[in-house]
Short mmCIF file of C-alpha atoms in Angstrom, two decimals:
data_model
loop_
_atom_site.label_atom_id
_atom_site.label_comp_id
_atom_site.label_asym_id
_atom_site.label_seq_id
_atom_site.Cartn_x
_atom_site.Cartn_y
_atom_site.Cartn_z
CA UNK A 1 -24.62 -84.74 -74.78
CA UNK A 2 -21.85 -84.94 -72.21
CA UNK A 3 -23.77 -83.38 -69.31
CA UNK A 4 -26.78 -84.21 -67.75
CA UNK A 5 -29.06 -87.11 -66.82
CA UNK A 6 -28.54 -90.28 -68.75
CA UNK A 7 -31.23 -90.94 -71.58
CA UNK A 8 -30.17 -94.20 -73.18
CA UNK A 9 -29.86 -97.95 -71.82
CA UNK A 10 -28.45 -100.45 -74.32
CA UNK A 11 -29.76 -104.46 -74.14
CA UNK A 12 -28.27 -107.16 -75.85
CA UNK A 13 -27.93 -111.05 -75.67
CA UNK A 14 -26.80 -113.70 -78.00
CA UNK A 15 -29.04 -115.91 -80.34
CA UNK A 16 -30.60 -118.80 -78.02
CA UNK A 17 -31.30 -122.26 -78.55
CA UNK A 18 -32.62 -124.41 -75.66
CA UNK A 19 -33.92 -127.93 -74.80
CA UNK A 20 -33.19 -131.19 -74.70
CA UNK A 21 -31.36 -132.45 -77.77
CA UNK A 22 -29.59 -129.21 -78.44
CA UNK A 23 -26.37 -130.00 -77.88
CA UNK A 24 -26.18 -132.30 -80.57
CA UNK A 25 -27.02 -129.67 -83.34
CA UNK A 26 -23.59 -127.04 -82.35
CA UNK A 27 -21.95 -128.56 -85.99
CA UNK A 28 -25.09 -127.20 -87.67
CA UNK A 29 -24.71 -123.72 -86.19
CA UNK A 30 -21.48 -122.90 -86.71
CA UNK A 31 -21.26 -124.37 -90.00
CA UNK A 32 -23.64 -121.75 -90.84
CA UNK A 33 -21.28 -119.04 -89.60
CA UNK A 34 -18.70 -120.43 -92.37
CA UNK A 35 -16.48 -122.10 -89.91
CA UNK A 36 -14.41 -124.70 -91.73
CA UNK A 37 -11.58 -125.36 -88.05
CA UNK A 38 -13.03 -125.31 -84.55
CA UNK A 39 -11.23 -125.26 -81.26
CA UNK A 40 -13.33 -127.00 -78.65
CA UNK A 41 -12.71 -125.58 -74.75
CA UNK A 42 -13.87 -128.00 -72.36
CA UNK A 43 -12.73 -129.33 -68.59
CA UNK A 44 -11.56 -132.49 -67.40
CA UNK A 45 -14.74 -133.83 -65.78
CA UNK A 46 -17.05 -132.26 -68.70
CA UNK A 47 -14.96 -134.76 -71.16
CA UNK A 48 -14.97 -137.82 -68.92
CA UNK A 49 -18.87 -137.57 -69.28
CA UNK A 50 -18.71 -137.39 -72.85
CA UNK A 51 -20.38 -134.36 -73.47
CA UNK A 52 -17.40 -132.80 -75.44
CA UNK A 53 -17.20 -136.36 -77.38
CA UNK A 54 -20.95 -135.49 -78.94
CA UNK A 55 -20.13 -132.49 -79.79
CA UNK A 56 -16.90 -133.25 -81.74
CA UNK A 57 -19.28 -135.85 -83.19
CA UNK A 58 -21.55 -133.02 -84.59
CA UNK A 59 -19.26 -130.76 -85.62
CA UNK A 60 -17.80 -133.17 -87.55
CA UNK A 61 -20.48 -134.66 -89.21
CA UNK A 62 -20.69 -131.33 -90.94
CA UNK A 63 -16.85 -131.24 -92.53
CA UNK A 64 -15.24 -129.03 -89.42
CA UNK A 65 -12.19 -130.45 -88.05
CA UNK A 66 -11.75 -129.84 -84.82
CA UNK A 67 -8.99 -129.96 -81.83
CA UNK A 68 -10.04 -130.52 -78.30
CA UNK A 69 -8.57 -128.29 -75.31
CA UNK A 70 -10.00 -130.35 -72.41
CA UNK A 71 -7.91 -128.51 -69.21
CA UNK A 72 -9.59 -125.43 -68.70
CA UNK A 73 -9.06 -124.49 -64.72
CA UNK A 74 -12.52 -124.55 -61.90
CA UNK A 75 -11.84 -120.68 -61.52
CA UNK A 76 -9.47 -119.76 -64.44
CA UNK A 77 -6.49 -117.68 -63.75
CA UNK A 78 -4.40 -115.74 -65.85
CA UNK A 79 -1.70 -118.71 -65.84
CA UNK A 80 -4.78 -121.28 -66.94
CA UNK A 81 -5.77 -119.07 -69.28
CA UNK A 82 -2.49 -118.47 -71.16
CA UNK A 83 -1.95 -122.55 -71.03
CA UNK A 84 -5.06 -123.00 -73.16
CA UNK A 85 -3.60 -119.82 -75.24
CA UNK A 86 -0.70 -121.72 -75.87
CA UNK A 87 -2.24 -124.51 -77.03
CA UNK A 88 -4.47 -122.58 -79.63
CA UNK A 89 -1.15 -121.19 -80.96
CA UNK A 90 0.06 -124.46 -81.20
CA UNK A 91 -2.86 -126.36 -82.78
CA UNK A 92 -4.65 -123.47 -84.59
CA UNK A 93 -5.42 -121.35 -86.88
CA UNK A 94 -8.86 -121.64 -85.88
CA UNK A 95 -11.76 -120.08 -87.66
CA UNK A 96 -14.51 -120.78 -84.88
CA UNK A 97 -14.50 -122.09 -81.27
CA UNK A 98 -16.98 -124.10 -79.30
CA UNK A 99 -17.51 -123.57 -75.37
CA UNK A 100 -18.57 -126.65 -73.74
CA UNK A 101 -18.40 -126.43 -69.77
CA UNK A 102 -19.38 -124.34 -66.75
CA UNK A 103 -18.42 -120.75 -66.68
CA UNK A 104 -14.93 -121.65 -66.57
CA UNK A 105 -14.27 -122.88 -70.06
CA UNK A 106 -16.80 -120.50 -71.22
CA UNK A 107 -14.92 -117.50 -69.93
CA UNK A 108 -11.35 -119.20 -71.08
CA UNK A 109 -12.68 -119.80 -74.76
CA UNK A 110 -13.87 -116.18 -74.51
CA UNK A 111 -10.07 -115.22 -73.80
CA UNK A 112 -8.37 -117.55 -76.30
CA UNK A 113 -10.76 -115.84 -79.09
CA UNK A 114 -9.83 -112.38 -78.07
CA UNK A 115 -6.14 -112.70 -77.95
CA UNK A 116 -6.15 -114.98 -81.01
CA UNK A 117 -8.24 -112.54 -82.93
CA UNK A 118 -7.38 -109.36 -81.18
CA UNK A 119 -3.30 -110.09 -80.18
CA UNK A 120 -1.55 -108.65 -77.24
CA UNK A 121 -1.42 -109.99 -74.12
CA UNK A 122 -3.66 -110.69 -71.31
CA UNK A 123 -3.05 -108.17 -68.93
CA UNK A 124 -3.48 -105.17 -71.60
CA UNK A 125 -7.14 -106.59 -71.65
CA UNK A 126 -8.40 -106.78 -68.15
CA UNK A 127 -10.31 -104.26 -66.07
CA UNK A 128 -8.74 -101.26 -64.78
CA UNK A 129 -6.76 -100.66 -62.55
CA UNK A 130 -5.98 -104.37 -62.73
CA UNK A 131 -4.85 -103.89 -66.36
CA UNK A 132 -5.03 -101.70 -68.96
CA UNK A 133 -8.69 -102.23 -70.09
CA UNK A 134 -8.25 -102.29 -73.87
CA UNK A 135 -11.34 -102.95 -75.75
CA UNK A 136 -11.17 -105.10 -79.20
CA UNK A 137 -10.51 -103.18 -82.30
CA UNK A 138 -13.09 -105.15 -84.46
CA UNK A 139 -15.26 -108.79 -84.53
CA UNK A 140 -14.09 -111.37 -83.09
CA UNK A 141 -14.33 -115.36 -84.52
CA UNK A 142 -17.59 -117.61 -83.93
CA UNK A 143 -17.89 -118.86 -80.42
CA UNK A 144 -20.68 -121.13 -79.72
CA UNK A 145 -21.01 -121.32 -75.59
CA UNK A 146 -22.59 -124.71 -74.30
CA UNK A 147 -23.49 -123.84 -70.72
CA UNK A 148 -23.11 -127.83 -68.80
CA UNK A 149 -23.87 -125.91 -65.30
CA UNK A 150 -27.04 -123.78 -64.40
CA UNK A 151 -24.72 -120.73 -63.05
CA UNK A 152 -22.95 -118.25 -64.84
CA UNK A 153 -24.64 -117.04 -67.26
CA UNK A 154 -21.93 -117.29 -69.31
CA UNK A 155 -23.25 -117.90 -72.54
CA UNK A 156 -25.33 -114.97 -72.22
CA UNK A 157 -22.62 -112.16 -71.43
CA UNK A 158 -19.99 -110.51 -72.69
CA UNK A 159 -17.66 -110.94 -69.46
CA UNK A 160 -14.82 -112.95 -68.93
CA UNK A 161 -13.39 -113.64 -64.70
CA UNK A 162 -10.27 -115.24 -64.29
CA UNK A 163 -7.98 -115.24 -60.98
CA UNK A 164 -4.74 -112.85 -60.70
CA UNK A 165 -2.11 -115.45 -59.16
CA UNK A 166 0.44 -112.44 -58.36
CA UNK A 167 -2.33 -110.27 -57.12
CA UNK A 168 -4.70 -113.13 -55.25
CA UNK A 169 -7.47 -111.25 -56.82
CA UNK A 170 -10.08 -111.87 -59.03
CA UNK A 171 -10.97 -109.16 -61.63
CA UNK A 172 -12.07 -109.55 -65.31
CA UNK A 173 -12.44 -108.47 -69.36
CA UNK A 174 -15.87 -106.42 -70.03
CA UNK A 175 -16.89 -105.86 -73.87
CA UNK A 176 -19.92 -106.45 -75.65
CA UNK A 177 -17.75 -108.41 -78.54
CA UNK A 178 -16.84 -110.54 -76.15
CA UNK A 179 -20.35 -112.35 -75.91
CA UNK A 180 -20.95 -115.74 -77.80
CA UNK A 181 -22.05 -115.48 -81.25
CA UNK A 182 -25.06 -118.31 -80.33
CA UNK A 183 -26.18 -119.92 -76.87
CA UNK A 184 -26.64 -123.23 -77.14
CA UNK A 185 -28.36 -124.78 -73.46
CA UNK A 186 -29.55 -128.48 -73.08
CA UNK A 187 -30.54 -129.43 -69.67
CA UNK A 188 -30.06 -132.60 -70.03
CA UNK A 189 -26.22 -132.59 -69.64
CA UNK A 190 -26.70 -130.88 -65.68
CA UNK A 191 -28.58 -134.26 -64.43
CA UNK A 192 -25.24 -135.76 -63.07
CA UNK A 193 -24.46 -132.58 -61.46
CA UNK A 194 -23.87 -133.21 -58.12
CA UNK A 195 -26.06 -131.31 -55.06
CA UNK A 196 -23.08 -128.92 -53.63
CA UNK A 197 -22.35 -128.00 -57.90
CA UNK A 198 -25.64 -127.35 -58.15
CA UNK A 199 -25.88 -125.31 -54.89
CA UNK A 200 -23.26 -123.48 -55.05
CA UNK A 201 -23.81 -122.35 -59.37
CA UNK A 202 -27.12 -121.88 -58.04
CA UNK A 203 -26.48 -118.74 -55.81
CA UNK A 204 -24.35 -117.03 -58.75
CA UNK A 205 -27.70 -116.98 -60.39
CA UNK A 206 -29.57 -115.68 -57.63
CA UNK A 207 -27.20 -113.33 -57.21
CA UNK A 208 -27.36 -112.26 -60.92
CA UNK A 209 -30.52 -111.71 -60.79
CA UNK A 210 -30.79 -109.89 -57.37
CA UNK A 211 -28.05 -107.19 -57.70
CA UNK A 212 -28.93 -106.12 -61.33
CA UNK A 213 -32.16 -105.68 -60.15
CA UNK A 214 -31.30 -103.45 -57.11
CA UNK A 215 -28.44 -101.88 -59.44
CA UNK A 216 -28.19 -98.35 -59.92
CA UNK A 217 -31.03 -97.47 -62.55
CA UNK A 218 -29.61 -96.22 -65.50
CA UNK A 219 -30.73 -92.47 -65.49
CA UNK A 220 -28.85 -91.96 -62.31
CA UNK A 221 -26.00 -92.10 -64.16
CA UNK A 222 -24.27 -88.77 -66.41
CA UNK A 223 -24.95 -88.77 -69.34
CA UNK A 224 -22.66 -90.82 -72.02
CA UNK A 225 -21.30 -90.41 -75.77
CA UNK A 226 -21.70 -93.51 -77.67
CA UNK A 227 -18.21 -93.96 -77.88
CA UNK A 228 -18.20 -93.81 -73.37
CA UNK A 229 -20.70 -96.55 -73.44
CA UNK A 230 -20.11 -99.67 -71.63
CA UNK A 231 -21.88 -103.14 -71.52
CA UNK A 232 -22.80 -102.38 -67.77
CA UNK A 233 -25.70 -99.44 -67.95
CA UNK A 234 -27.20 -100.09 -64.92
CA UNK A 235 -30.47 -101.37 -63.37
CA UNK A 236 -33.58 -100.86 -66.89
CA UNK A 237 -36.53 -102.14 -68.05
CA UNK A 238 -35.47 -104.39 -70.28
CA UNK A 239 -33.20 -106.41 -67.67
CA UNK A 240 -35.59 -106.12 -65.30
CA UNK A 241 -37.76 -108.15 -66.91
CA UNK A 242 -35.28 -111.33 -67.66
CA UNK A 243 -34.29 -110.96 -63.49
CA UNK A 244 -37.68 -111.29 -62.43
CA UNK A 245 -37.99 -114.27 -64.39
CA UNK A 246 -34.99 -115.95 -63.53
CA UNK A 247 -36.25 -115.25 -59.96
CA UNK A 248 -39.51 -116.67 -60.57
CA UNK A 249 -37.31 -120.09 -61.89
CA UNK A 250 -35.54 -120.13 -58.89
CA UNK A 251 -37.89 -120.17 -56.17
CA UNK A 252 -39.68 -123.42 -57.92
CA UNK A 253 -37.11 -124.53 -58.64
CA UNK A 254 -33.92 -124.38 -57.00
CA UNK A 255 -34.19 -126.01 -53.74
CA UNK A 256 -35.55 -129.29 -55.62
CA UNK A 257 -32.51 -129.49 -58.33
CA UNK A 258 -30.07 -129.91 -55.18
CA UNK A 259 -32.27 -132.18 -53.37
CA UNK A 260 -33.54 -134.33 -56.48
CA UNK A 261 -31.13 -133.66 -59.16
CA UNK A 262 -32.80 -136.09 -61.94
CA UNK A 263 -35.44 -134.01 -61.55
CA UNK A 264 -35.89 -132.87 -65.33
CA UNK A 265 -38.17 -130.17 -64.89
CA UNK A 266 -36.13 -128.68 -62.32
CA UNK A 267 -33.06 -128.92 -63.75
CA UNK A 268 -34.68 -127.37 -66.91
CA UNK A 269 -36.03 -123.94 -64.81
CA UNK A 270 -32.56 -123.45 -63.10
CA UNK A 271 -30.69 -123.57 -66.97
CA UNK A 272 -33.20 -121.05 -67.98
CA UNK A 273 -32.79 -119.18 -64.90
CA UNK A 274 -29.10 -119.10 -65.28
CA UNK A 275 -29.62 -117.29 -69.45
CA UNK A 276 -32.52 -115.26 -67.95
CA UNK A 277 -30.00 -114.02 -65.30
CA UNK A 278 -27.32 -113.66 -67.56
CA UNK A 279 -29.39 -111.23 -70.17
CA UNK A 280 -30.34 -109.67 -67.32
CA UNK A 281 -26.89 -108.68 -65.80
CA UNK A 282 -25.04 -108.67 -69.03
CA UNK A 283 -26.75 -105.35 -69.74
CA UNK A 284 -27.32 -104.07 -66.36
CA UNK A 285 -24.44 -105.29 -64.09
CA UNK A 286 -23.63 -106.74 -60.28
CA UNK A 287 -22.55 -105.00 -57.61
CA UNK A 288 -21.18 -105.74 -53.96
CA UNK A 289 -21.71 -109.03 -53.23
CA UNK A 290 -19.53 -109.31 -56.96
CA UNK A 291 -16.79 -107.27 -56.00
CA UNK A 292 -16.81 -108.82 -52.53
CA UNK A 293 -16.64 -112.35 -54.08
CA UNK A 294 -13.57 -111.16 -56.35
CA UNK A 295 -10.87 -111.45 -52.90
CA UNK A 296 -12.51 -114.01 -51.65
CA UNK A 297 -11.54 -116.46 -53.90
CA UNK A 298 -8.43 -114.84 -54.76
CA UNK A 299 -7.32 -115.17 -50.99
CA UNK A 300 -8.52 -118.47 -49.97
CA UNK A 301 -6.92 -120.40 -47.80
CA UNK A 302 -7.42 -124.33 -47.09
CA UNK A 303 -11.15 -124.43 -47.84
CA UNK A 304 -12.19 -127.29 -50.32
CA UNK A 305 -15.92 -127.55 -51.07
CA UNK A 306 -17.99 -130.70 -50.92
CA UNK A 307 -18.50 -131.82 -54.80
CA UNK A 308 -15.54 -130.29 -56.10
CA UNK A 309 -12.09 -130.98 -57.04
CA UNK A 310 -10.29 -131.62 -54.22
CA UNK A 311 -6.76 -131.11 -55.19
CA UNK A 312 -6.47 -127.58 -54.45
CA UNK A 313 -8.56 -125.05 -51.79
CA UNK A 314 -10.87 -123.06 -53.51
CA UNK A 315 -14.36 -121.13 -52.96
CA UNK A 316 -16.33 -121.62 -55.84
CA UNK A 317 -17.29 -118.43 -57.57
CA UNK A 318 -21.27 -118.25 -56.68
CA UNK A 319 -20.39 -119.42 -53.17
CA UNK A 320 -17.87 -116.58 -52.69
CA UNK A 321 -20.87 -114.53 -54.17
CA UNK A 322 -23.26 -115.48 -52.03
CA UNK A 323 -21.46 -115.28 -48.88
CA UNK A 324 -21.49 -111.09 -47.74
CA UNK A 325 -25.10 -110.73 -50.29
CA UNK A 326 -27.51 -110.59 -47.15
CA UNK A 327 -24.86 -107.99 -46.12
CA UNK A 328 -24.94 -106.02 -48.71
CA UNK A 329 -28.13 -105.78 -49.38
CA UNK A 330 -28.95 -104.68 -45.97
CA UNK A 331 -26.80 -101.81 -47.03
CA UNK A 332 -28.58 -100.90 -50.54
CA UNK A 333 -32.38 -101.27 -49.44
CA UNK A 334 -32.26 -97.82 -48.07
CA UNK A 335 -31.58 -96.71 -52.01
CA UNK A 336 -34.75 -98.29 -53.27
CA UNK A 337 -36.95 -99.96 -50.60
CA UNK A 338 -39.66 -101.20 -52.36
CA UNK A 339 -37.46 -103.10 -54.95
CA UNK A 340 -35.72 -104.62 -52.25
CA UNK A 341 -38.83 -105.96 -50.99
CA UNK A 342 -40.14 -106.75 -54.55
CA UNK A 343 -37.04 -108.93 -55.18
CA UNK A 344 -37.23 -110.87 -51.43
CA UNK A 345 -40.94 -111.65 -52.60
CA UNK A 346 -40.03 -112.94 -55.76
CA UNK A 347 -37.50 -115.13 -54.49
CA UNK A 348 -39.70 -116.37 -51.34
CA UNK A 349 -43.13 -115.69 -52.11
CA UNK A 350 -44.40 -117.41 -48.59
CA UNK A 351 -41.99 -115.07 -47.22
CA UNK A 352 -43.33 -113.76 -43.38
CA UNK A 353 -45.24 -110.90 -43.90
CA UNK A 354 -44.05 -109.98 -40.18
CA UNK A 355 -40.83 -109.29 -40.73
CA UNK A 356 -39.36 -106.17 -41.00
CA UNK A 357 -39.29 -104.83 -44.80
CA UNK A 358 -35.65 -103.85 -44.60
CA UNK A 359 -35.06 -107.76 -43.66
CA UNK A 360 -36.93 -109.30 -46.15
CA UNK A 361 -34.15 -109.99 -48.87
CA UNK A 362 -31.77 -111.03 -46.32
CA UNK A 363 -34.04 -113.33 -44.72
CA UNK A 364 -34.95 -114.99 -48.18
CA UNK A 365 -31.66 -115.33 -48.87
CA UNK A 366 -30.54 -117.16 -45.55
CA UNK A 367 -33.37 -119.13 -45.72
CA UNK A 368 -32.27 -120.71 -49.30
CA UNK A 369 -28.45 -120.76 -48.38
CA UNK A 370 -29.20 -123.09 -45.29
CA UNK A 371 -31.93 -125.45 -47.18
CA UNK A 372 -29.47 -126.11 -49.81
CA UNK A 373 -25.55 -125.91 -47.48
CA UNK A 374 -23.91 -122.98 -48.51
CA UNK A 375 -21.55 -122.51 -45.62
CA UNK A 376 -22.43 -119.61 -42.82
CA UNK A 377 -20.67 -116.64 -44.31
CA UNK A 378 -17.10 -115.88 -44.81
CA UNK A 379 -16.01 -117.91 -41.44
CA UNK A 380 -17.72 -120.95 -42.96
CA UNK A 381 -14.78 -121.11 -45.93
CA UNK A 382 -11.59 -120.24 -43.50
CA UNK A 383 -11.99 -116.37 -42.65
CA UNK A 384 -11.36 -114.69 -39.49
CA UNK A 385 -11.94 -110.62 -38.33
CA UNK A 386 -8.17 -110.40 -38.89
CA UNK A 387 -8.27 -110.68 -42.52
CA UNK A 388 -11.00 -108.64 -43.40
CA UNK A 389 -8.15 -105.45 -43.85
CA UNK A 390 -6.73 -107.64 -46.45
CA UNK A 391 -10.03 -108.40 -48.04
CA UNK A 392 -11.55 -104.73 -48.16
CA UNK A 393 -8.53 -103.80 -50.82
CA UNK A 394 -8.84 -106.19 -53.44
CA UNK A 395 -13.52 -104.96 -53.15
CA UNK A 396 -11.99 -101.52 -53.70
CA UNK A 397 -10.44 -102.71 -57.01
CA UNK A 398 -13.25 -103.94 -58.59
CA UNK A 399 -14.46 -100.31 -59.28
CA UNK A 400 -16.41 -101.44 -62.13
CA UNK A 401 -18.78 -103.27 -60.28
CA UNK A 402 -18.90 -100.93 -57.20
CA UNK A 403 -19.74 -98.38 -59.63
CA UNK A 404 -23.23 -100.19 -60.17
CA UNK A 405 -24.42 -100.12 -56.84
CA UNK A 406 -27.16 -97.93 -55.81
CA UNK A 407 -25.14 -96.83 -53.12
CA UNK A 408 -21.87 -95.02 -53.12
CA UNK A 409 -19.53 -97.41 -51.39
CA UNK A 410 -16.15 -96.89 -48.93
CA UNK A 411 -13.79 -98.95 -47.68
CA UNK A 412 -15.16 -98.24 -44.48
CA UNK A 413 -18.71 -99.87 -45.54
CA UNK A 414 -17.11 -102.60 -47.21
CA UNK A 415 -15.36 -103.35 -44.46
CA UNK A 416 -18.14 -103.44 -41.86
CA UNK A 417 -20.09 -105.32 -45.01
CA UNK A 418 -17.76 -108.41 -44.42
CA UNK A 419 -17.65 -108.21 -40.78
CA UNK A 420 -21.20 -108.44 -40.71
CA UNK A 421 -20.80 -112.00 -42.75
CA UNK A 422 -18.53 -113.22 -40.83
CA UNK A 423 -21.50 -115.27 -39.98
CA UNK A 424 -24.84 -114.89 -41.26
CA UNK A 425 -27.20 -116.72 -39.02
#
């Protein structure tokens, strides 16, 4: 069919192993994927913990050798992501790669695979309009993805973010090959995290979890050929299910991880909640409070958040996220009202039963932002009115995501979407 209402949703995730302990089997499991040369892809702070050191340890205790990348970027950009490139030409061939980070060196081993697997160059890969959009031609190598932040979602998904320096934009690679082969999450390695980390990772799964469930359900859309399909289908029952758990996480969880990060338990529920999230928008998608995040952080100016490198301004992605979401979904919950309220329940069940349902999910959500110091909307990380006519335009190019909101969106809405978060209570 070409015509008509859409019939078919497509689910998928990764192989999953969790728990304390984990990390320390990664040489096992890709040893059993016949990889014989690893690339690891860590950060700077993930390998002054050691965490990348136990790996290497594993991996070699099964026969791999292996070469260390340990300088992927907080926030990738194109020109962080073709360093790391260049040093997988350099050091490789490589016949598997290992993850071991936040979202960051998730999403730049992602990239290194493709292109190393794939060839061409970066920009032929990234969403339209911001590039070309070309999907791989076939498999791609191994990648084992060791989440170290409860966040992302990374290790779940088949999406890739990086910053556009020349564009000051944010945008992305979408493909179902792109997701890791296996998921490997111990909570143990997030108990140093510290509280404004935590926070601020934190909302990118609340986030997750929120807009795929108020995304556009997937028989709104027309119908496909299995060739047209993409890895974001849109709000169905199978991701509906992994949201509402990550949700459930979150509200026992969340608010105690910042305050008492040794907290075990807690730490625990908020990695689950991050792969629950992740299965859950890696099939169904995000929407505005996405594409809103996307300028941003490409446009930031001279904020630099508490707990976070400080050599360079930056608004960490599930900050930026969470900053215009009570926004935005002020502007959905007229598309589906009672899974607006569903969600605001799920995320504060002792929620007032008083206030107005249309005011429920943003409520919920200001109420966690200020118990665990996000800032107070986009004026809380440097922005002013005057620059919201610079922000709208790089929303409008993430046409992807805007696509999966259950609303049809203008600039004009977008627009009055970040005035309202200028401030946000």
């Amino acid at each position: 069919m070409s015509q008509g209402t859409e019939t078919v949703f497509t689910w998928g995730a990764p192989p999953l192993k969790f728990g304390a302990g984990a990390l320390d089997e990664v040489g096992y499991d890709i040893s059993t994927h016949g990889a014989k040369r690893v690339l690891v892809v860590t950060d700077p702070g993930v390998a002054h913990l050691g965490i990348a050191d136990r790996v290497v340890a594993s991996l070699r205790h099964y026969g791999i050798e292996t070469e260390v990348f340990e300088h992927s970027h907080v926030e990738p950009t194109d020109k962080s992501m073709n360093e790391a490139l260049d040093f997988a030409k350099d050091k490789g061939p490589f016949d598997g790669y290992v993850a071991v980070g936040g979202g960051s060196s998730i999403d730049t081993a992602k990239a290194v695979n493709l292109l190393l697997t794939d060839g061409g160059e970066l920009t032929e890969y990234l969403n339209k309009p911001v590039g070309d959009g070309r999907a791989p031609s076939g498999p791609l190598m191994p990648l084992i993805a060791v989440p170290t932040t409860a966040g992302t979602g990374s290790e779940s998904t088949g999406t890739c973010v990086m910053d556009v320096l020349s564009l000051r934009v944010k945008t992305g690679i979408g493909h179902w090959r792109l997701r890791p082969t296996m998921a490997v999450i111990d909570p143990t390695v997030t108990l140093s995290l510290p509280a404004g980390v935590t926070a601020s990772s934190g909302m990118d799964i609340v986030c997750h979890a929120l807009e795929s469930f108020t995304a556009r359900p997937f028989e709104d859309y027309p119908a496909k050929k299995a060739e047209e399909r993409v890895p974001y289908c849109g709000s169905n029952p199978v991701a509906d299910l992994w949201c509402e758990k990550a949700l459930s996480l979150i509200a026992r969880s969340f608010r105690t991880a910042v305050r008492d990060g040794a907290n075990v338990d807690a730490r625990s529920d908020m990695m689950l909640a991050a792969t629950c999230a992740g299965m859950g928008f890696g099939n169904a998608g995000v929407h505005i409070p996405h594409a809103n995040a996307y300028p941003i952080a490409g446009m930031v100016k001279d904020f630099h958040p508490v707990d976070y490198p400080q050599d360079e301004a930056m608004v960490p992605h599930g900050m930026s996220v969470s900053l215009t979401a009570p926004a935005a979904f002020r502007f959905t919950y007229s598309s589906a009202p009672e899974r607006h309220v569903q969600a605001a329940l799920m995320l504060q069940p002792d929620l007032d039963s008083k206030i107005p349902d249309e005011e429920k999910l943003p409520t919920a959500l200001i109420n966690l932002m200020r118990d665990i110091g996000i800032p107070n909307g986009i004026s809380g990380v440097g922005f002013e009115a005057s620059d919201i006519p610079e922000l709208v335009p790089g929303t409008m190019k993430q046409q992807r995501l805007l696509s999966i909101s259950p609303r049809e969106v203008t600039e004009d809405d977008i627009a009055a979407i970040f005035e309202e978060s200028l401030s946000n209570w």
